Coordinates of C-alpha atoms in Angstrom, one line a residue:
M212 CA -18.3 1.5 -6.8
A213 CA -15.1 3.6 -7.0
S214 CA -15.3 6.9 -5.1
A215 CA -16.7 9.6 -7.3
R216 CA -14.9 12.5 -5.6
Q217 CA -11.2 13.1 -6.4
I218 CA -8.8 14.9 -4.0
D219 CA -5.2 15.9 -4.4
V220 CA -2.6 14.7 -1.9
G221 CA 0.6 16.6 -2.7
G222 CA 0.1 16.2 -6.4
V223 CA -1.1 12.6 -6.2
P224 CA -4.7 12.2 -7.4
V225 CA -6.8 10.0 -5.1
G226 CA -10.3 8.8 -6.0
G227 CA -12.5 9.8 -8.9
G228 CA -11.2 7.0 -11.1
A229 CA -7.5 7.7 -10.5
P230 CA -5.2 4.7 -10.1
I231 CA -5.3 3.1 -6.7
V232 CA -2.5 4.6 -4.6
V233 CA 0.0 2.6 -2.6
Q234 CA 1.2 4.0 0.7
S235 CA 3.2 2.9 3.7
M236 CA 4.5 4.4 7.0
T237 CA 8.0 4.8 8.4
S238 CA 9.0 2.9 11.4
T239 CA 12.2 4.8 12.3
P240 CA 12.2 7.5 15.1
T241 CA 11.0 10.7 13.4
G242 CA 13.5 12.7 15.3
D243 CA 16.3 10.8 13.4
A244 CA 15.8 12.7 10.1
D245 CA 18.6 10.8 8.3
A246 CA 17.3 7.4 9.2
T247 CA 13.7 8.4 8.4
L248 CA 14.6 9.9 5.1
A249 CA 16.6 6.8 4.1
Q250 CA 13.5 4.7 4.9
V251 CA 11.2 7.1 2.9
R252 CA 13.5 6.7 -0.1
E253 CA 13.5 2.9 0.3
L254 CA 9.7 2.9 0.4
A255 CA 9.4 5.2 -2.6
A256 CA 11.8 3.0 -4.6
A257 CA 9.7 0.0 -3.7
G258 CA 6.6 1.8 -5.0
S259 CA 5.1 3.7 -2.1
E260 CA 3.5 6.8 -3.7
L261 CA 2.6 8.4 -0.3
V262 CA 4.5 7.9 2.9
R263 CA 3.0 8.5 6.4
V264 CA 5.4 9.8 9.1
S265 CA 4.4 10.1 12.7
L266 CA 4.9 13.5 14.4
P267 CA 4.7 12.4 18.1
A268 CA 6.2 15.4 19.8
A269 CA 7.2 19.0 19.4
A270 CA 10.8 18.0 19.7
D271 CA 10.5 16.1 16.4
T272 CA 9.4 19.1 14.3
E273 CA 12.8 20.2 13.1
A274 CA 13.5 16.7 11.8
F275 CA 10.0 16.4 10.3
A276 CA 10.6 19.6 8.4
E277 CA 13.8 18.1 7.0
I278 CA 12.0 15.0 6.0
V279 CA 9.3 16.9 4.2
R280 CA 11.8 19.1 2.4
H281 CA 13.9 16.2 1.0
A282 CA 11.3 13.3 0.6
P283 CA 10.9 12.0 -3.0
V284 CA 7.1 11.5 -2.4
P285 CA 4.4 13.5 -0.5
I286 CA 4.5 13.1 3.2
V287 CA 1.4 12.5 5.3
A288 CA 1.7 13.5 9.0
D289 CA 0.3 11.0 11.5
I290 CA -1.1 13.0 14.4
H291 CA -2.7 11.7 17.7
F292 CA -4.0 13.7 20.6
D293 CA -2.1 17.0 20.2
W294 CA -4.0 19.1 17.7
R295 CA -1.2 21.7 17.7
L296 CA 1.2 19.2 16.1
A297 CA -1.2 18.9 13.1
L298 CA -1.1 22.7 12.6
V299 CA 2.7 22.5 12.8
A300 CA 2.9 19.6 10.3
L301 CA 0.8 21.5 7.8
E302 CA 2.9 24.7 8.3
L303 CA 6.0 22.6 7.6
G304 CA 4.6 21.4 4.3
A305 CA 2.9 18.0 4.9
A306 CA 0.7 17.1 2.0
A307 CA -1.9 15.7 4.3
V308 CA -2.6 14.9 8.0
R309 CA -4.1 11.7 9.3
I310 CA -6.2 12.3 12.4
N311 CA -8.7 10.4 14.4
P312 CA -11.0 13.3 15.5
G313 CA -12.0 11.2 18.5
T314 CA -8.5 11.5 19.9
I315 CA -8.1 15.2 19.0
G316 CA -10.7 16.6 21.4
S317 CA -13.2 19.3 20.8
D318 CA -14.8 20.2 17.4
A319 CA -13.1 23.6 17.7
R320 CA -9.7 22.0 17.7
V321 CA -10.6 19.7 14.8
R322 CA -11.9 22.7 12.9
Q323 CA -8.6 24.6 13.3
I324 CA -6.9 21.6 11.7
V325 CA -9.4 21.6 8.8
E326 CA -9.0 25.3 8.2
A327 CA -5.2 25.1 8.3
A328 CA -5.4 22.3 5.7
A329 CA -7.7 24.3 3.5
E330 CA -5.5 27.3 3.7
R331 CA -2.4 25.3 2.6
G332 CA -4.1 23.1 0.0
A333 CA -3.6 20.0 2.0
A334 CA -5.8 17.0 2.5
V335 CA -7.0 15.2 5.7
R336 CA -7.6 11.5 6.3
I337 CA -10.3 10.8 8.8
G338 CA -9.3 7.5 10.4
V339 CA -11.5 6.0 13.0
N340 CA -11.1 2.9 15.1
S341 CA -12.9 1.0 17.8
G342 CA -10.8 2.3 20.6
S343 CA -11.9 5.9 20.3
L344 CA -15.6 5.8 19.3
P345 CA -18.1 8.3 20.6
R346 CA -19.7 7.1 23.8
D347 CA -23.1 6.6 22.2
L348 CA -21.6 4.2 19.6
R349 CA -19.8 1.9 22.0
A350 CA -22.8 -0.2 22.7
V351 CA -23.4 -0.5 18.9
A352 CA -19.8 -1.6 18.5
R353 CA -20.3 -4.6 20.8
T354 CA -22.9 -6.1 18.4
D355 CA -22.1 -4.5 15.1
P356 CA -18.5 -3.1 15.1
G357 CA -18.6 -2.2 11.4
A358 CA -21.7 -0.1 11.7
A359 CA -20.2 1.8 14.7
L360 CA -17.1 2.6 12.7
V361 CA -19.0 3.8 9.7
E362 CA -21.3 6.0 11.8
A363 CA -18.4 7.6 13.5
A364 CA -16.6 8.3 10.2
L365 CA -19.7 9.8 8.6
R366 CA -20.3 12.1 11.6
Y367 CA -16.9 13.6 11.3
A368 CA -17.2 13.8 7.5
A369 CA -20.5 15.7 7.9
R370 CA -18.8 18.3 10.1
F371 CA -16.0 18.7 7.5
E372 CA -18.7 19.3 4.9
D373 CA -20.5 21.8 7.1
W374 CA -17.2 23.7 7.4
G375 CA -16.9 23.7 3.6
F376 CA -14.0 21.2 3.4
V377 CA -14.1 18.3 1.0
E378 CA -10.4 17.4 0.5
Y379 CA -10.7 14.4 2.8
K380 CA -10.6 10.7 2.6
L381 CA -12.0 8.1 5.1
S382 CA -10.8 4.9 6.7
V383 CA -12.6 2.5 9.0
K384 CA -10.0 -0.2 9.5
S385 CA -10.2 -3.1 11.9
S386 CA -7.9 -5.9 12.9
S387 CA -10.8 -8.2 12.0
V388 CA -11.0 -9.1 8.3
P389 CA -14.8 -9.7 8.3
D390 CA -15.5 -6.5 10.3
T391 CA -13.2 -4.5 7.9
I392 CA -15.0 -5.8 4.8
A393 CA -18.4 -5.2 6.3
A394 CA -17.5 -1.6 7.4
Y395 CA -16.1 -0.6 4.0
R396 CA -19.0 -2.1 2.1
A397 CA -21.4 -0.1 4.2
L398 CA -19.3 3.1 4.0
A399 CA -18.9 2.9 0.2
Q400 CA -22.7 3.0 -0.1
R401 CA -23.0 6.2 1.9
T402 CA -20.2 8.5 0.8
E403 CA -18.6 9.8 -2.4
A404 CA -15.3 10.5 -0.6
P405 CA -12.2 8.6 -1.4
L406 CA -11.6 5.6 0.8
H407 CA -8.3 4.4 2.3
V408 CA -8.5 0.7 2.9
G409 CA -6.5 -1.8 4.9
V410 CA -6.6 -4.3 7.7
T411 CA -5.0 -2.6 10.7
E412 CA -2.6 -4.5 13.0
A413 CA -2.7 -7.4 10.6
G414 CA 0.3 -9.2 12.2
T415 CA 3.7 -10.4 11.1
V416 CA 4.8 -10.5 7.5
W417 CA 3.4 -14.0 6.9
S418 CA 0.0 -13.8 8.7
G419 CA -0.4 -10.1 8.0
T420 CA 0.0 -10.7 4.3
V421 CA -2.7 -13.4 4.3
K422 CA -5.1 -11.2 6.2
S423 CA -4.4 -8.2 4.1
A424 CA -4.7 -10.1 0.8
V425 CA -8.1 -11.5 1.8
G426 CA -9.5 -8.2 3.3
I427 CA -8.0 -5.6 0.9
G428 CA -8.3 -8.0 -2.1
A429 CA -12.0 -8.6 -1.4
L430 CA -12.7 -4.9 -1.3
L431 CA -10.7 -3.9 -4.3
A432 CA -12.3 -6.7 -6.3
E433 CA -15.6 -5.1 -5.6
G434 CA -14.3 -1.7 -6.7
I435 CA -14.0 -0.3 -3.1
G436 CA -10.8 1.5 -2.2
D437 CA -8.7 4.4 -3.6
T438 CA -5.6 4.1 -1.5
L439 CA -4.3 1.2 0.5
R440 CA -1.8 0.3 3.2
V441 CA -0.8 -3.2 4.1
S442 CA 0.0 -3.1 7.9
L443 CA 2.7 -5.6 8.9
T444 CA 4.9 -6.1 11.9
G445 CA 8.2 -5.9 10.1
D446 CA 10.1 -4.0 7.5
P447 CA 7.7 -1.5 5.9
V448 CA 9.2 -2.2 2.5
E449 CA 7.5 -5.5 2.7
E450 CA 4.2 -3.7 3.1
V451 CA 4.7 -2.0 -0.3
R452 CA 5.7 -5.3 -2.0
V453 CA 2.6 -7.0 -0.7
A454 CA 0.4 -4.0 -1.7
W455 CA 1.6 -4.2 -5.2
A456 CA 1.2 -7.9 -5.3
I457 CA -2.4 -7.5 -4.3
L458 CA -3.0 -4.9 -7.1
E459 CA -1.2 -7.0 -9.6
A460 CA -3.1 -10.2 -8.7
L461 CA -6.4 -8.4 -9.3
E462 CA -4.9 -6.8 -12.6
L463 CA -5.7 -3.4 -11.2
R464 CA -2.2 -2.0 -11.6
R465 CA 1.2 -3.3 -12.7
R466 CA 4.5 -2.0 -11.7
G467 CA 7.0 -4.7 -12.4
P468 CA 7.4 -8.3 -13.6
N469 CA 4.9 -11.0 -13.0
L470 CA 6.4 -14.3 -11.9
I471 CA 4.5 -17.5 -12.8
S472 CA 5.9 -20.6 -11.1
C473 CA 4.4 -24.1 -10.7
P474 CA 3.9 -26.0 -7.5
T475 CA 6.4 -28.8 -6.8
C476 CA 5.2 -32.3 -7.4
G477 CA 6.7 -35.8 -7.9
R478 CA 7.5 -34.9 -11.6
T479 CA 9.9 -32.1 -10.6
E480 CA 13.4 -33.0 -11.7
I481 CA 15.3 -29.8 -10.6
D482 CA 15.5 -27.7 -7.4
L483 CA 12.5 -25.6 -8.3
V484 CA 12.1 -23.9 -5.0
A485 CA 15.6 -22.5 -5.1
L486 CA 15.3 -21.6 -8.8
A487 CA 12.0 -19.7 -8.4
G488 CA 13.4 -17.9 -5.3
A489 CA 16.5 -16.8 -7.2
V490 CA 14.4 -15.5 -10.1
E491 CA 12.0 -13.7 -7.9
D492 CA 14.9 -11.9 -6.0
R493 CA 16.4 -10.8 -9.3
L494 CA 13.1 -9.6 -10.7
R495 CA 12.7 -7.1 -7.9
A496 CA 15.3 -4.9 -9.7
Y497 CA 13.0 -4.4 -12.7
A498 CA 10.2 -1.7 -12.8
V499 CA 8.8 -2.5 -16.3
P500 CA 6.0 -5.1 -16.6
F501 CA 6.7 -8.4 -18.2
S502 CA 6.0 -12.0 -17.3
V503 CA 8.4 -14.8 -16.4
A504 CA 7.6 -18.5 -16.0
V505 CA 9.6 -20.8 -13.9
M506 CA 8.5 -24.4 -14.5
G507 CA 9.8 -27.5 -13.0
C508 CA 9.1 -30.4 -15.3
R509 CA 8.7 -31.6 -18.9
V510 CA 4.9 -32.1 -18.7
N511 CA 3.3 -28.6 -18.3
G512 CA 6.6 -26.6 -18.1
P513 CA 7.4 -26.0 -21.8
E514 CA 3.9 -24.9 -22.8
E515 CA 3.4 -22.7 -19.7
A516 CA 6.8 -21.1 -20.3
R517 CA 5.9 -20.4 -23.9
H518 CA 2.9 -18.3 -22.8
A519 CA 5.1 -16.0 -20.8
D520 CA 7.3 -13.2 -22.2
F521 CA 10.3 -15.2 -20.9
G522 CA 10.6 -18.5 -19.1
I523 CA 12.6 -21.6 -18.2
A524 CA 11.4 -25.2 -18.0
G525 CA 13.5 -27.7 -16.1
G526 CA 14.4 -31.2 -16.9
S527 CA 16.9 -33.6 -15.3
G528 CA 19.9 -31.5 -14.5
E529 CA 19.2 -28.9 -17.2
G530 CA 16.6 -26.7 -18.6
V531 CA 15.3 -24.7 -21.6
V532 CA 15.2 -20.9 -21.8
F533 CA 12.2 -19.5 -23.7
A534 CA 11.5 -16.0 -25.0
H535 CA 8.0 -15.2 -26.4
G536 CA 7.3 -18.9 -27.0
V537 CA 10.5 -19.7 -28.8
K538 CA 13.2 -21.9 -27.3
V539 CA 16.5 -19.9 -27.3
A540 CA 18.9 -22.0 -25.2
T541 CA 19.3 -25.3 -23.4
V542 CA 21.7 -25.0 -20.5
P543 CA 22.8 -26.9 -17.3
E544 CA 20.6 -26.3 -14.2
A545 CA 23.3 -24.2 -12.5
E546 CA 23.3 -21.8 -15.4
L547 CA 19.5 -21.3 -15.9
V548 CA 19.1 -18.1 -13.9
E549 CA 22.0 -16.3 -15.6
A550 CA 20.9 -17.5 -19.0
L551 CA 17.4 -16.3 -18.4
F552 CA 18.4 -12.8 -17.2
A553 CA 21.0 -12.5 -20.0
R554 CA 18.1 -12.9 -22.5
I555 CA 15.8 -10.5 -20.5
D556 CA 18.4 -7.8 -20.4
A557 CA 19.4 -8.2 -24.0
E558 CA 15.8 -7.5 -25.0
L559 CA 14.9 -4.8 -22.5
G560 CA 18.0 -2.8 -22.8
A561 CA 17.6 0.6 -21.2
A562 CA 14.2 -0.4 -19.8
G563 CA 15.8 -3.1 -17.7
P564 CA 16.9 -3.0 -14.1
R565 CA 16.5 0.1 -12.0
S566 CA 19.8 1.9 -11.5

């Protein structure tokens, strides 16, 4: 059910069978160009392929221009209320603008944004939410919020089509996981446009990750979604990490290593929690895909570790390091992490850690 239509967002293909695109949004004040650029670079390094930056006021336009000029990935301008800022963002080189037409005002103003995007080869995301629905859909939203969101999005999309503009994607996110899933399922049946998926205002890193994994994961497993953002209250780099974890869990994309670690139980003879955490932290430095097993006992550990590209299986105060199913070293527990990564780096060479 992947979207049939493909659009271009600053050179990044979206929809039409292209790989699902990960994006996030900066949380720094846009007027602070240095801080925002630093965060854009962090997000890009973590795997964000598009980054959304708010343009809240005319006073921020000079900084926004600097961000667009030096960003390592395409910038999507986030615009609310002031339609003129969307025109400015496009003029300054934004690859796309995200608008909720319901907060922009008249069709004439929305059309000016669309025409400016067409002129500059930019894309538009139509993002609707329950707080700015057309008046006639508010009653519908009380009984079927998903249907109201879908109807609003499709009304705006129809206007774009009437104006001859098809370089758009749609989103109908909700803070409710069931409403989000229902809305996107219905929307996917009624449009060929690319869909940007996510659970909005999902919460803190812990609770938001759970909601996002359930909501976004359910949709992606059904083939619904062309771009995604995990919305968390916290460091946006965590949004990118969670997004990739969801894609990797569904085997839709892989960017870096896959960690396999067993749950603790009464058979565990080493500090498995600390060991797995240390390995996970070190693995974040690697961009190439490979699997690593961290196992905590002599029962399932050795065989599970053999099935991974690299692995360690712990015993009482020591552990075994494996590479491709072959035991390569037995070392004390305190030396396991270093011995594991010495083996990984010896094999990966130049394809190892990011510089």
